[in-house]
Amino acid sequence: MSSPNIKAPAEIVSINPADGSEAGRVPETSPADLDAIVAAAWTAYRTSGWKDLMPHKRAEVLRAIADGLEAEKEDLARKQMRDNGKPLSECRGMVDYAVGTFRYYASACETLETEVTPPRGPYVSMTVLEPHGVVVAITPWNSPLMNDATKVAPALAAGNAVILKPSEDAPLLAPELLRVARARGLPEGLLQVIQGRGAAIGSALVSHPGVSMVSFTGGTETGRTIGVLAACKIMPVALELGGKSPHVVFADARRDLAVAAVIAGIFGSAGQSCVAGSRVFIEASIYDEVLAAIVARARTIRLAAPDAEGVEMGPLASFHHRERVEAFVARAQSEGGRILCGGARPEGAAYASGAYYPPTVIDGLGPDSLTCQEEAFGPVLVALPFADEADLIDQANGTAFGLACGIWTEDFRKGWRVGRALEAGSVWINTYKQSVTTTPFGGFKSSGIGREKGMDGLRLYTQVKSMYFGLQEAPFPVSK
Ligand code: NAD
């Protein structure tokens, strides 16, 4: 019998949004344990020899971690599916992405070059790249393993120790990554996982004096809070935040391709994607026709259990997130928006116990409405007409965000011109939502600071040190 004075350790329970069942549980980290966790990270950083390994030796371990993840692909994909409700095929893709990211950063750390800088005196000068020390990685719930790998792989490749804090709404994958990394040879303490609610443990971790750098992916308001905490410590911070990305269809576009991309760009991952193309701008002369095609296709999207045959959209990631999306749509209606499809929970036994919400298309709102300004992070598309290029650029740039955009036109000069004018970190011309581990990714404006992925994503976890080797034969004069 347990003593009434001994409190059971708190746990975070993950609920499968497809049916409300328990997907798993993890122990919640106590803020009282943070000192020991940060100290263990520094011990591993200083004594494991990891940061001083030749890059090709670090690369061997990173490749082994990739192999370990790949070997467990199906189990990991199914665990993520239960954790946040994404269709199984997408979850398999997320594991592939994580595998590719570890392999890419293995190669990148072997080939990362530094500079010999032009001397202006009797010395040889050069740069070297040093790790930050203890890096904190904080990730959201929409793509846990993918977002975890995007931070952990380059941070380790650069020689850091990493403390990973996944979202309390999708906590099950980070411990799996840790388990695989340890089993595949990563020295103990170099990667640790803490679990808990952001405001409780996340802020305490970011503020901890032993933390050297923070890399955050999540909502813009949380990013602002973390940015302020980092500024108080004069600590480097990378912020990958939200978006309200414009997806533009010009009159000369290939309409079949454009409509399919607009649909995939917003309803893929049930709109729970930072780069979701949540505002579609359609040239006025083809507005009615293209909007009708979008609505017709949205109505046929197969909304089903994440492992159902032919599923195109699963449930939202949690029941409370569905309530947020419902509130967003209700406000759109109160602003005068016309719901062209969706807009209410789907009916039927198949949907009764899950957090399902249908593809929703809204129009009739101005670009300054809150619906067009704020992120829904759900399957909600708002359509707007534009008169010409100048009008489009004005409307599309008229939000606080600047994460991504898509442009459909057969005129490559126009694609280039408009792509340069739109304020976004990623521009897709005649394609959408391509996001690869080899190409930098990040936001303009309130969508973030810093770039992940590609070689920028490795440099992010390093700091530049300048080294001078003196060649002078005579003693320095006190004053030149
Ligand atoms: P969120 O900001 O609520 O939480 C993200 C993470 O931050 C979680 O781990 C959470 O526990 C933690 N957190 C919350 N408050 C904190 C605090 N005060 N201090 C430290 N940590 C804290 O975001 P979410 O709801 O999990 O994810 C959705 C958001 O993430 C959307 O806005 C989406 O656009 C964004 N997102 C951005 C990208 C990108 O790369 N730009 C990718 C995916 C998601």
Short mmCIF file of C-alpha atoms and ligand atoms in Angstrom, two decimals:
data_model
loop_
_atom_site.label_atom_id
_atom_site.label_comp_id
_atom_site.label_asym_id
_atom_site.label_seq_id
_atom_site.Cartn_x
_atom_site.Cartn_y
_atom_site.Cartn_z
CA MET A 1 0.00 0.00 0.00
CA SER A 2 1.45 3.37 -0.89
CA SER A 3 1.77 6.01 1.77
CA PRO A 4 -0.72 8.89 1.40
CA ASN A 5 2.22 11.27 1.87
CA ILE A 6 4.10 10.03 -1.21
CA LYS A 7 2.79 11.70 -4.36
CA ALA A 8 2.76 9.59 -7.52
CA PRO A 9 4.87 11.21 -10.24
CA ALA A 10 2.72 13.29 -12.58
CA GLU A 11 2.12 11.94 -16.06
CA ILE A 12 1.13 13.37 -19.41
CA VAL A 13 -1.48 11.25 -21.15
CA SER A 14 -1.69 11.36 -24.93
CA ILE A 15 -5.20 10.92 -26.31
CA ASN A 16 -5.69 9.43 -29.75
CA PRO A 17 -7.83 12.06 -31.53
CA ALA A 18 -9.25 9.46 -33.93
CA ASP A 19 -11.29 7.76 -31.21
CA GLY A 20 -10.58 9.34 -27.82
CA SER A 21 -8.66 6.33 -26.50
CA GLU A 22 -5.39 6.61 -24.62
CA ALA A 23 -2.42 6.56 -27.01
CA GLY A 24 0.23 6.39 -24.30
CA ARG A 25 1.63 8.26 -21.32
CA VAL A 26 4.97 9.71 -20.28
CA PRO A 27 6.27 10.95 -16.93
CA GLU A 28 6.11 14.72 -16.55
CA THR A 29 9.42 16.37 -15.70
CA SER A 30 9.43 18.33 -12.48
CA PRO A 31 10.87 21.85 -12.63
CA ALA A 32 12.85 20.80 -9.54
CA ASP A 33 14.83 18.40 -11.77
CA LEU A 34 15.95 21.02 -14.29
CA ASP A 35 19.22 21.88 -12.52
CA ALA A 36 20.30 18.25 -12.61
CA ILE A 37 19.23 17.84 -16.26
CA VAL A 38 21.15 20.90 -17.40
CA ALA A 39 24.18 19.85 -15.33
CA ALA A 40 24.10 16.39 -16.91
CA ALA A 41 24.00 17.99 -20.36
CA TRP A 42 27.11 20.07 -19.56
CA THR A 43 28.89 17.01 -18.18
CA ALA A 44 28.15 15.10 -21.37
CA TYR A 45 29.19 18.09 -23.48
CA ARG A 46 32.50 18.50 -21.67
CA THR A 47 33.47 14.92 -20.92
CA SER A 48 31.97 12.62 -23.56
CA GLY A 49 34.50 13.67 -26.20
CA TRP A 50 31.62 14.23 -28.66
CA LYS A 51 32.42 17.82 -29.63
CA ASP A 52 36.09 16.94 -30.18
CA LEU A 53 35.42 13.92 -32.36
CA MET A 54 36.48 14.31 -35.96
CA PRO A 55 33.35 15.24 -37.95
CA HIS A 56 33.37 11.95 -39.85
CA LYS A 57 33.22 10.09 -36.53
CA ARG A 58 30.24 12.12 -35.33
CA ALA A 59 28.72 11.43 -38.75
CA GLU A 60 28.98 7.67 -38.15
CA VAL A 61 26.77 7.93 -35.07
CA LEU A 62 24.27 10.19 -36.84
CA ARG A 63 24.03 7.70 -39.70
CA ALA A 64 23.52 4.88 -37.19
CA ILE A 65 20.65 6.83 -35.60
CA ALA A 66 19.10 7.22 -39.07
CA ASP A 67 19.42 3.46 -39.61
CA GLY A 68 17.82 2.82 -36.21
CA LEU A 69 14.84 5.05 -37.01
CA GLU A 70 14.46 3.46 -40.43
CA ALA A 71 14.46 -0.03 -38.93
CA GLU A 72 11.47 0.95 -36.78
CA LYS A 73 9.66 2.99 -39.40
CA GLU A 74 6.29 1.26 -39.22
CA ASP A 75 6.10 1.24 -35.40
CA LEU A 76 7.17 4.87 -35.16
CA ALA A 77 4.70 5.93 -37.85
CA ARG A 78 1.84 4.15 -36.09
CA LYS A 79 2.81 5.67 -32.75
CA GLN A 80 2.76 9.15 -34.25
CA MET A 81 -0.59 8.39 -35.89
CA ARG A 82 -2.07 7.56 -32.48
CA ASP A 83 -0.32 10.50 -30.83
CA ASN A 84 -1.66 13.23 -33.15
CA GLY A 85 -4.08 11.65 -35.65
CA LYS A 86 -2.19 12.29 -38.90
CA PRO A 87 -2.92 9.87 -41.74
CA LEU A 88 -0.62 6.88 -41.58
CA SER A 89 0.93 7.60 -44.98
CA GLU A 90 1.92 11.09 -43.77
CA CYS A 91 3.33 9.60 -40.57
CA ARG A 92 5.47 7.21 -42.61
CA GLY A 93 6.67 10.22 -44.58
CA MET A 94 7.59 11.96 -41.32
CA VAL A 95 9.79 9.01 -40.30
CA ASP A 96 11.44 9.06 -43.74
CA TYR A 97 12.01 12.77 -43.29
CA ALA A 98 13.66 12.26 -39.89
CA VAL A 99 15.87 9.50 -41.32
CA GLY A 100 16.89 11.72 -44.23
CA THR A 101 17.63 14.59 -41.86
CA PHE A 102 20.04 12.55 -39.74
CA ARG A 103 21.77 11.28 -42.91
CA TYR A 104 21.95 14.76 -44.41
CA TYR A 105 23.49 16.31 -41.29
CA ALA A 106 25.96 13.44 -41.05
CA SER A 107 27.21 14.43 -44.50
CA ALA A 108 26.88 18.14 -43.82
CA CYS A 109 29.02 18.01 -40.70
CA GLU A 110 31.70 16.15 -42.65
CA THR A 111 31.75 18.80 -45.35
CA LEU A 112 31.07 22.03 -43.44
CA GLU A 113 33.77 24.50 -44.43
CA THR A 114 35.29 27.38 -42.54
CA GLU A 115 37.22 30.31 -44.00
CA VAL A 116 40.79 31.45 -44.21
CA THR A 117 40.25 35.21 -44.01
CA PRO A 118 42.35 37.83 -45.84
CA PRO A 119 45.10 39.05 -43.45
CA ARG A 120 45.97 42.72 -42.98
CA GLY A 121 49.17 42.12 -41.08
CA PRO A 122 51.78 39.47 -40.28
CA TYR A 123 49.43 36.68 -39.30
CA VAL A 124 47.28 33.92 -40.74
CA SER A 125 43.63 34.40 -39.84
CA MET A 126 40.78 31.98 -40.07
CA THR A 127 37.42 31.09 -38.61
CA VAL A 128 36.40 27.95 -36.75
CA LEU A 129 32.88 26.98 -35.77
CA GLU A 130 32.27 26.16 -32.12
CA PRO A 131 29.15 24.56 -30.69
CA HIS A 132 27.01 26.66 -28.35
CA GLY A 133 27.17 24.10 -25.52
CA VAL A 134 23.73 23.11 -24.22
CA VAL A 135 20.97 23.71 -26.76
CA VAL A 136 17.28 23.56 -25.89
CA ALA A 137 14.96 22.36 -28.68
CA ILE A 138 11.24 23.00 -28.20
CA THR A 139 8.83 21.48 -30.72
CA PRO A 140 5.09 21.63 -31.49
CA TRP A 141 2.58 18.81 -31.86
CA ASN A 142 1.87 18.79 -35.57
CA SER A 143 4.91 16.84 -36.87
CA PRO A 144 6.76 15.66 -33.77
CA LEU A 145 9.47 13.35 -35.12
CA MET A 146 10.17 15.54 -38.14
CA ASN A 147 10.47 18.72 -36.09
CA ASP A 148 12.54 16.96 -33.43
CA ALA A 149 14.99 15.64 -36.05
CA THR A 150 15.23 19.03 -37.76
CA LYS A 151 16.67 20.44 -34.53
CA VAL A 152 18.39 17.49 -32.86
CA ALA A 153 20.36 16.20 -35.88
CA PRO A 154 22.14 19.48 -36.76
CA ALA A 155 22.59 20.49 -33.11
CA LEU A 156 24.34 17.18 -32.37
CA ALA A 157 26.24 17.33 -35.68
CA ALA A 158 27.65 20.68 -34.58
CA GLY A 159 28.88 19.13 -31.31
CA ASN A 160 26.26 20.40 -28.84
CA ALA A 161 24.39 18.62 -26.08
CA VAL A 162 20.62 18.88 -26.60
CA ILE A 163 17.64 19.01 -24.27
CA LEU A 164 14.51 18.30 -26.27
CA LYS A 165 11.06 19.38 -25.09
CA PRO A 166 8.24 18.06 -27.24
CA SER A 167 4.69 19.33 -27.03
CA GLU A 168 2.49 18.08 -24.21
CA ASP A 169 -0.07 17.33 -26.95
CA ALA A 170 2.20 14.87 -28.79
CA PRO A 171 4.72 13.61 -26.26
CA LEU A 172 5.27 10.03 -27.43
CA LEU A 173 7.86 10.29 -30.21
CA ALA A 174 10.69 12.21 -28.51
CA PRO A 175 11.39 9.38 -26.02
CA GLU A 176 11.58 6.99 -28.98
CA LEU A 177 14.16 9.19 -30.70
CA LEU A 178 16.17 9.27 -27.47
CA ARG A 179 15.97 5.48 -27.10
CA VAL A 180 17.14 4.89 -30.68
CA ALA A 181 19.94 7.45 -30.38
CA ARG A 182 21.27 5.83 -27.19
CA ALA A 183 21.01 2.33 -28.66
CA ARG A 184 22.92 3.48 -31.74
CA GLY A 185 25.89 4.88 -29.86
CA LEU A 186 25.13 8.47 -28.85
CA PRO A 187 26.97 9.07 -25.57
CA GLU A 188 24.75 9.30 -22.50
CA GLY A 189 23.51 12.75 -21.54
CA LEU A 190 24.12 14.34 -24.95
CA LEU A 191 20.43 14.10 -25.73
CA GLN A 192 17.83 14.35 -22.98
CA VAL A 193 14.06 14.67 -23.22
CA ILE A 194 11.94 16.61 -20.80
CA GLN A 195 8.17 16.50 -20.81
CA GLY A 196 5.69 19.06 -19.59
CA ARG A 197 3.46 21.99 -20.25
CA GLY A 198 5.14 24.89 -21.99
CA ALA A 199 4.31 27.65 -19.58
CA ALA A 200 5.36 25.52 -16.59
CA ILE A 201 8.59 23.83 -17.64
CA GLY A 202 9.39 25.32 -21.06
CA SER A 203 9.87 28.86 -19.76
CA ALA A 204 11.90 27.63 -16.79
CA LEU A 205 14.16 25.70 -19.14
CA VAL A 206 14.68 28.63 -21.52
CA SER A 207 15.46 30.93 -18.59
CA HIS A 208 17.87 28.49 -16.98
CA PRO A 209 21.31 30.11 -16.75
CA GLY A 210 22.98 26.89 -17.93
CA VAL A 211 21.23 26.89 -21.30
CA SER A 212 23.29 28.44 -24.14
CA MET A 213 20.87 28.56 -27.06
CA VAL A 214 17.22 27.84 -27.78
CA SER A 215 15.66 26.63 -30.98
CA PHE A 216 11.88 26.89 -30.94
CA THR A 217 9.12 25.86 -33.33
CA GLY A 218 5.56 26.75 -32.43
CA GLY A 219 3.07 29.59 -32.29
CA THR A 220 4.02 33.24 -32.76
CA GLU A 221 2.84 34.34 -29.30
CA THR A 222 4.88 31.61 -27.60
CA GLY A 223 7.81 32.58 -29.81
CA ARG A 224 7.51 36.16 -28.62
CA THR A 225 7.64 35.03 -24.99
CA ILE A 226 10.69 32.86 -25.65
CA GLY A 227 12.37 35.66 -27.61
CA VAL A 228 11.97 37.98 -24.62
CA LEU A 229 13.37 35.36 -22.21
CA ALA A 230 16.34 34.79 -24.55
CA ALA A 231 16.94 38.53 -24.95
CA CYS A 232 17.16 38.92 -21.17
CA LYS A 233 20.01 36.40 -21.17
CA ILE A 234 21.58 37.72 -24.43
CA MET A 235 21.23 34.16 -25.72
CA PRO A 236 20.96 33.15 -29.38
CA VAL A 237 17.48 32.07 -30.33
CA ALA A 238 15.94 30.55 -33.46
CA LEU A 239 12.19 30.93 -33.88
CA GLU A 240 10.14 29.00 -36.44
CA LEU A 241 6.64 30.38 -36.01
CA GLY A 242 3.21 30.55 -37.56
CA GLY A 243 1.99 31.70 -40.94
CA LYS A 244 -0.98 32.86 -42.99
CA SER A 245 0.51 31.95 -46.31
CA PRO A 246 -0.96 33.33 -49.55
CA HIS A 247 -1.53 30.92 -52.40
CA VAL A 248 -1.97 32.87 -55.63
CA VAL A 249 -3.73 31.75 -58.82
CA PHE A 250 -3.22 34.02 -61.83
CA ALA A 251 -5.56 33.87 -64.82
CA ASP A 252 -2.83 32.30 -66.97
CA ALA A 253 -2.19 29.42 -64.54
CA ARG A 254 -2.61 25.74 -65.33
CA ARG A 255 -5.91 25.55 -63.45
CA ASP A 256 -5.99 21.81 -62.88
CA LEU A 257 -2.55 21.90 -61.24
CA ALA A 258 -3.31 25.08 -59.33
CA VAL A 259 -6.60 23.82 -57.89
CA ALA A 260 -5.00 20.52 -56.80
CA ALA A 261 -2.14 22.40 -55.14
CA VAL A 262 -4.45 24.85 -53.35
CA ILE A 263 -6.40 21.88 -51.98
CA ALA A 264 -3.26 19.97 -50.91
CA GLY A 265 -1.68 23.15 -49.57
CA ILE A 266 -4.47 23.78 -47.07
CA PHE A 267 -6.13 20.44 -46.43
CA GLY A 268 -2.99 18.27 -46.25
CA SER A 269 -2.34 17.50 -42.55
CA ALA A 270 -5.85 18.89 -41.98
CA GLY A 271 -4.38 22.37 -42.28
CA GLN A 272 -2.20 21.82 -39.22
CA SER A 273 0.90 22.88 -41.04
CA CYS A 274 2.83 26.08 -40.50
CA VAL A 275 3.05 26.58 -44.28
CA ALA A 276 -0.62 25.82 -44.95
CA GLY A 277 -1.76 28.00 -47.85
CA SER A 278 -4.65 29.39 -45.83
CA ARG A 279 -5.45 32.43 -48.01
CA VAL A 280 -6.11 31.74 -51.67
CA PHE A 281 -5.90 34.81 -53.92
CA ILE A 282 -7.60 34.29 -57.28
CA GLU A 283 -7.37 36.78 -60.16
CA ALA A 284 -10.78 38.45 -60.44
CA SER A 285 -11.46 37.36 -64.03
CA ILE A 286 -11.38 33.66 -63.03
CA TYR A 287 -12.46 34.01 -59.38
CA ASP A 288 -15.90 32.38 -59.57
CA GLU A 289 -14.79 29.53 -61.79
CA VAL A 290 -11.64 28.60 -59.79
CA LEU A 291 -13.36 29.01 -56.44
CA ALA A 292 -16.16 26.70 -57.59
CA ALA A 293 -13.57 24.08 -58.60
CA ILE A 294 -11.84 24.38 -55.21
CA VAL A 295 -15.11 24.01 -53.32
CA ALA A 296 -16.19 21.04 -55.47
CA ARG A 297 -12.91 19.23 -54.78
CA ALA A 298 -12.95 20.13 -51.06
CA ARG A 299 -16.37 18.46 -50.75
CA THR A 300 -14.94 15.18 -52.08
CA ILE A 301 -11.95 14.99 -49.74
CA ARG A 302 -12.07 11.69 -47.93
CA LEU A 303 -12.24 12.49 -44.22
CA ALA A 304 -11.64 9.26 -42.35
CA ALA A 305 -9.69 7.43 -39.68
CA PRO A 306 -5.93 7.97 -40.14
CA ASP A 307 -5.36 4.34 -41.14
CA ALA A 308 -8.45 4.00 -43.37
CA GLU A 309 -8.02 3.04 -47.01
CA GLY A 310 -7.69 6.13 -49.21
CA VAL A 311 -7.88 8.61 -46.31
CA GLU A 312 -7.00 12.16 -47.35
CA MET A 313 -7.71 13.99 -44.10
CA GLY A 314 -7.79 12.54 -40.58
CA PRO A 315 -9.06 14.13 -37.37
CA LEU A 316 -7.54 17.26 -35.89
CA ALA A 317 -4.71 16.58 -33.46
CA SER A 318 -6.79 17.00 -30.30
CA PHE A 319 -10.32 17.67 -29.14
CA HIS A 320 -9.35 21.03 -27.66
CA HIS A 321 -7.73 22.05 -30.94
CA ARG A 322 -11.01 21.28 -32.73
CA GLU A 323 -12.73 23.69 -30.36
CA ARG A 324 -10.21 26.39 -31.34
CA VAL A 325 -10.89 25.77 -35.04
CA GLU A 326 -14.64 25.88 -34.43
CA ALA A 327 -14.28 29.20 -32.64
CA PHE A 328 -12.23 30.53 -35.56
CA VAL A 329 -14.97 29.60 -38.05
CA ALA A 330 -17.71 31.03 -35.81
CA ARG A 331 -15.83 34.32 -35.69
CA ALA A 332 -15.42 34.26 -39.50
CA GLN A 333 -19.20 34.02 -39.75
CA SER A 334 -19.69 36.84 -37.30
CA GLU A 335 -17.33 38.94 -39.44
CA GLY A 336 -19.66 38.33 -42.41
CA GLY A 337 -17.86 35.37 -44.02
CA ARG A 338 -19.85 32.99 -46.25
CA ILE A 339 -19.22 29.32 -45.54
CA LEU A 340 -19.05 27.65 -48.97
CA CYS A 341 -18.39 24.16 -47.63
CA GLY A 342 -17.68 22.51 -44.27
CA GLY A 343 -18.02 24.78 -41.25
CA ALA A 344 -19.60 22.23 -38.87
CA ARG A 345 -18.63 18.89 -37.32
CA PRO A 346 -19.26 16.01 -39.72
CA GLU A 347 -22.17 13.76 -38.89
CA GLY A 348 -22.20 9.97 -38.76
CA ALA A 349 -21.03 7.14 -36.57
CA ALA A 350 -17.56 7.10 -38.15
CA TYR A 351 -16.88 10.57 -36.77
CA ALA A 352 -18.71 10.40 -33.46
CA SER A 353 -15.80 9.67 -31.14
CA GLY A 354 -12.99 11.50 -32.97
CA ALA A 355 -11.88 15.14 -33.28
CA TYR A 356 -12.99 15.39 -36.92
CA TYR A 357 -13.59 18.65 -38.73
CA PRO A 358 -14.31 18.93 -42.47
CA PRO A 359 -12.54 20.95 -45.17
CA THR A 360 -13.97 24.44 -44.88
CA VAL A 361 -13.89 27.21 -47.49
CA ILE A 362 -14.95 30.77 -46.69
CA ASP A 363 -15.23 33.90 -48.81
CA GLY A 364 -16.80 37.33 -48.69
CA LEU A 365 -14.27 38.79 -46.24
CA GLY A 366 -11.84 41.67 -46.71
CA PRO A 367 -8.08 41.17 -46.36
CA ASP A 368 -8.04 43.03 -43.04
CA SER A 369 -10.62 40.80 -41.35
CA LEU A 370 -9.32 38.77 -38.41
CA THR A 371 -10.11 35.62 -40.41
CA CYS A 372 -7.61 36.75 -43.06
CA GLN A 373 -5.08 37.98 -40.51
CA GLU A 374 -4.87 35.19 -37.93
CA GLU A 375 -3.71 31.61 -38.20
CA ALA A 376 -6.41 28.93 -37.83
CA PHE A 377 -3.96 26.02 -37.97
CA GLY A 378 -6.82 23.90 -39.23
CA PRO A 379 -8.62 22.98 -42.48
CA VAL A 380 -9.96 26.46 -43.14
CA LEU A 381 -9.32 28.23 -46.43
CA VAL A 382 -10.34 31.83 -47.05
CA ALA A 383 -10.68 33.01 -50.66
CA LEU A 384 -10.02 36.56 -51.90
CA PRO A 385 -10.11 38.09 -55.40
CA PHE A 386 -7.39 40.43 -56.72
CA ALA A 387 -7.47 42.88 -59.58
CA ASP A 388 -3.84 42.97 -60.71
CA GLU A 389 -0.28 42.35 -59.53
CA ALA A 390 -0.07 45.51 -57.44
CA ASP A 391 -3.37 44.75 -55.70
CA LEU A 392 -2.26 41.17 -55.05
CA ILE A 393 1.08 42.15 -53.55
CA ASP A 394 -0.60 44.73 -51.36
CA GLN A 395 -3.18 42.27 -50.01
CA ALA A 396 -0.87 39.26 -49.73
CA ASN A 397 1.81 41.18 -47.80
CA GLY A 398 -0.79 42.75 -45.53
CA THR A 399 -0.39 40.43 -42.53
CA ALA A 400 2.12 40.18 -39.70
CA PHE A 401 3.30 36.82 -41.06
CA GLY A 402 5.81 35.96 -43.76
CA LEU A 403 6.44 32.23 -43.78
CA ALA A 404 5.64 30.98 -47.29
CA CYS A 405 3.66 31.60 -50.46
CA GLY A 406 2.64 29.85 -53.66
CA ILE A 407 2.25 31.39 -57.12
CA TRP A 408 0.57 29.76 -60.11
CA THR A 409 1.32 31.33 -63.50
CA GLU A 410 2.66 30.15 -66.83
CA ASP A 411 4.63 33.41 -67.16
CA PHE A 412 7.99 32.77 -65.49
CA ARG A 413 8.89 36.46 -65.46
CA LYS A 414 5.72 37.22 -63.52
CA GLY A 415 6.47 34.31 -61.18
CA TRP A 416 9.93 35.72 -60.50
CA ARG A 417 8.68 39.31 -60.08
CA VAL A 418 5.84 38.42 -57.72
CA GLY A 419 7.98 35.88 -55.86
CA ARG A 420 10.57 38.57 -55.15
CA ALA A 421 7.88 41.04 -54.04
CA LEU A 422 6.06 38.75 -51.61
CA GLU A 423 7.36 38.84 -48.04
CA ALA A 424 7.97 35.17 -47.32
CA GLY A 425 10.84 32.88 -46.38
CA SER A 426 9.82 30.22 -48.92
CA VAL A 427 8.33 30.94 -52.34
CA TRP A 428 6.86 28.13 -54.41
CA ILE A 429 6.24 28.89 -58.08
CA ASN A 430 4.06 26.29 -59.82
CA THR A 431 4.46 23.96 -56.86
CA TYR A 432 3.60 24.12 -53.16
CA LYS A 433 4.72 22.84 -49.76
CA GLN A 434 8.00 21.40 -50.94
CA SER A 435 10.08 21.48 -47.82
CA VAL A 436 13.27 19.54 -47.97
CA THR A 437 16.00 19.00 -45.46
CA THR A 438 18.64 20.39 -47.87
CA THR A 439 17.08 23.84 -48.39
CA PRO A 440 16.92 26.58 -45.75
CA PHE A 441 13.52 27.21 -44.18
CA GLY A 442 12.28 30.02 -41.98
CA GLY A 443 10.12 33.07 -41.78
CA PHE A 444 10.10 36.77 -42.57
CA LYS A 445 8.38 39.20 -40.18
CA SER A 446 6.49 37.58 -37.28
CA SER A 447 6.99 34.11 -38.77
CA GLY A 448 10.38 33.80 -37.22
CA ILE A 449 14.07 34.46 -36.84
CA GLY A 450 16.82 32.25 -38.27
CA ARG A 451 16.86 29.46 -40.83
CA GLU A 452 16.67 25.74 -40.23
CA LYS A 453 17.52 23.00 -42.76
CA GLY A 454 20.34 23.07 -45.28
CA MET A 455 23.80 24.26 -44.30
CA ASP A 456 22.22 27.30 -42.60
CA GLY A 457 20.48 24.83 -40.30
CA LEU A 458 23.87 23.48 -39.22
CA ARG A 459 25.53 26.88 -38.81
CA LEU A 460 22.59 27.85 -36.60
CA TYR A 461 23.98 25.55 -33.92
CA THR A 462 27.51 26.94 -34.10
CA GLN A 463 29.20 30.18 -33.20
CA VAL A 464 32.01 31.70 -35.21
CA LYS A 465 35.39 32.02 -33.57
CA SER A 466 38.21 33.92 -35.30
CA MET A 467 41.75 32.56 -34.89
CA TYR A 468 44.97 34.45 -35.63
CA PHE A 469 48.42 32.82 -35.90
CA GLY A 470 51.11 35.47 -35.58
CA LEU A 471 53.99 35.42 -38.06
CA GLN A 472 55.79 38.59 -36.93
CA GLU A 473 59.51 38.35 -36.19
CA ALA A 474 59.83 41.62 -34.20
CA PRO A 475 58.12 42.52 -30.87
CA PHE A 476 54.90 44.58 -31.16
CA PRO A 477 55.27 48.32 -30.61
CA VAL A 478 52.92 49.65 -27.87
CA SER A 479 51.38 52.00 -30.37
CA LYS A 480 51.40 51.87 -34.16
P1 NAD B 1 2.77 26.32 -29.08
O1 NAD B 1 3.50 27.59 -29.29
O2 NAD B 1 1.56 26.31 -28.24
O3 NAD B 1 3.73 25.22 -28.43
C1 NAD B 1 4.95 24.82 -29.05
C2 NAD B 1 5.88 24.27 -27.99
O4 NAD B 1 6.22 25.32 -27.09
C3 NAD B 1 5.28 23.16 -27.12
O5 NAD B 1 6.29 22.21 -26.84
C4 NAD B 1 4.88 23.91 -25.87
O6 NAD B 1 4.84 23.09 -24.72
C5 NAD B 1 6.00 24.92 -25.77
N1 NAD B 1 5.69 26.13 -24.99
C6 NAD B 1 4.48 26.74 -24.84
N2 NAD B 1 4.61 27.83 -24.05
C7 NAD B 1 5.93 27.93 -23.73
C8 NAD B 1 6.70 28.85 -22.97
N3 NAD B 1 6.13 29.91 -22.38
N4 NAD B 1 8.02 28.64 -22.84
C9 NAD B 1 8.62 27.59 -23.45
N5 NAD B 1 7.94 26.68 -24.18
C10 NAD B 1 6.62 26.85 -24.32
O7 NAD B 1 2.47 25.75 -30.54
P2 NAD B 1 1.66 24.45 -30.92
O8 NAD B 1 0.20 24.72 -30.68
O9 NAD B 1 2.29 23.26 -30.31
O10 NAD B 1 1.95 24.39 -32.50
C11 NAD B 1 1.22 25.14 -33.42
C12 NAD B 1 2.02 26.35 -33.86
O11 NAD B 1 3.30 25.96 -34.31
C13 NAD B 1 1.37 27.03 -35.04
O12 NAD B 1 1.37 28.42 -34.85
C14 NAD B 1 2.28 26.67 -36.21
O13 NAD B 1 2.25 27.57 -37.27
C15 NAD B 1 3.60 26.58 -35.55
N6 NAD B 1 4.54 25.77 -36.32
C16 NAD B 1 5.56 26.40 -36.99
C17 NAD B 1 6.45 25.66 -37.76
C18 NAD B 1 7.58 26.34 -38.50
O14 NAD B 1 8.54 25.67 -38.86
N7 NAD B 1 7.54 27.64 -38.75
C19 NAD B 1 6.31 24.29 -37.86
C20 NAD B 1 5.26 23.68 -37.18
C21 NAD B 1 4.39 24.43 -36.40
#
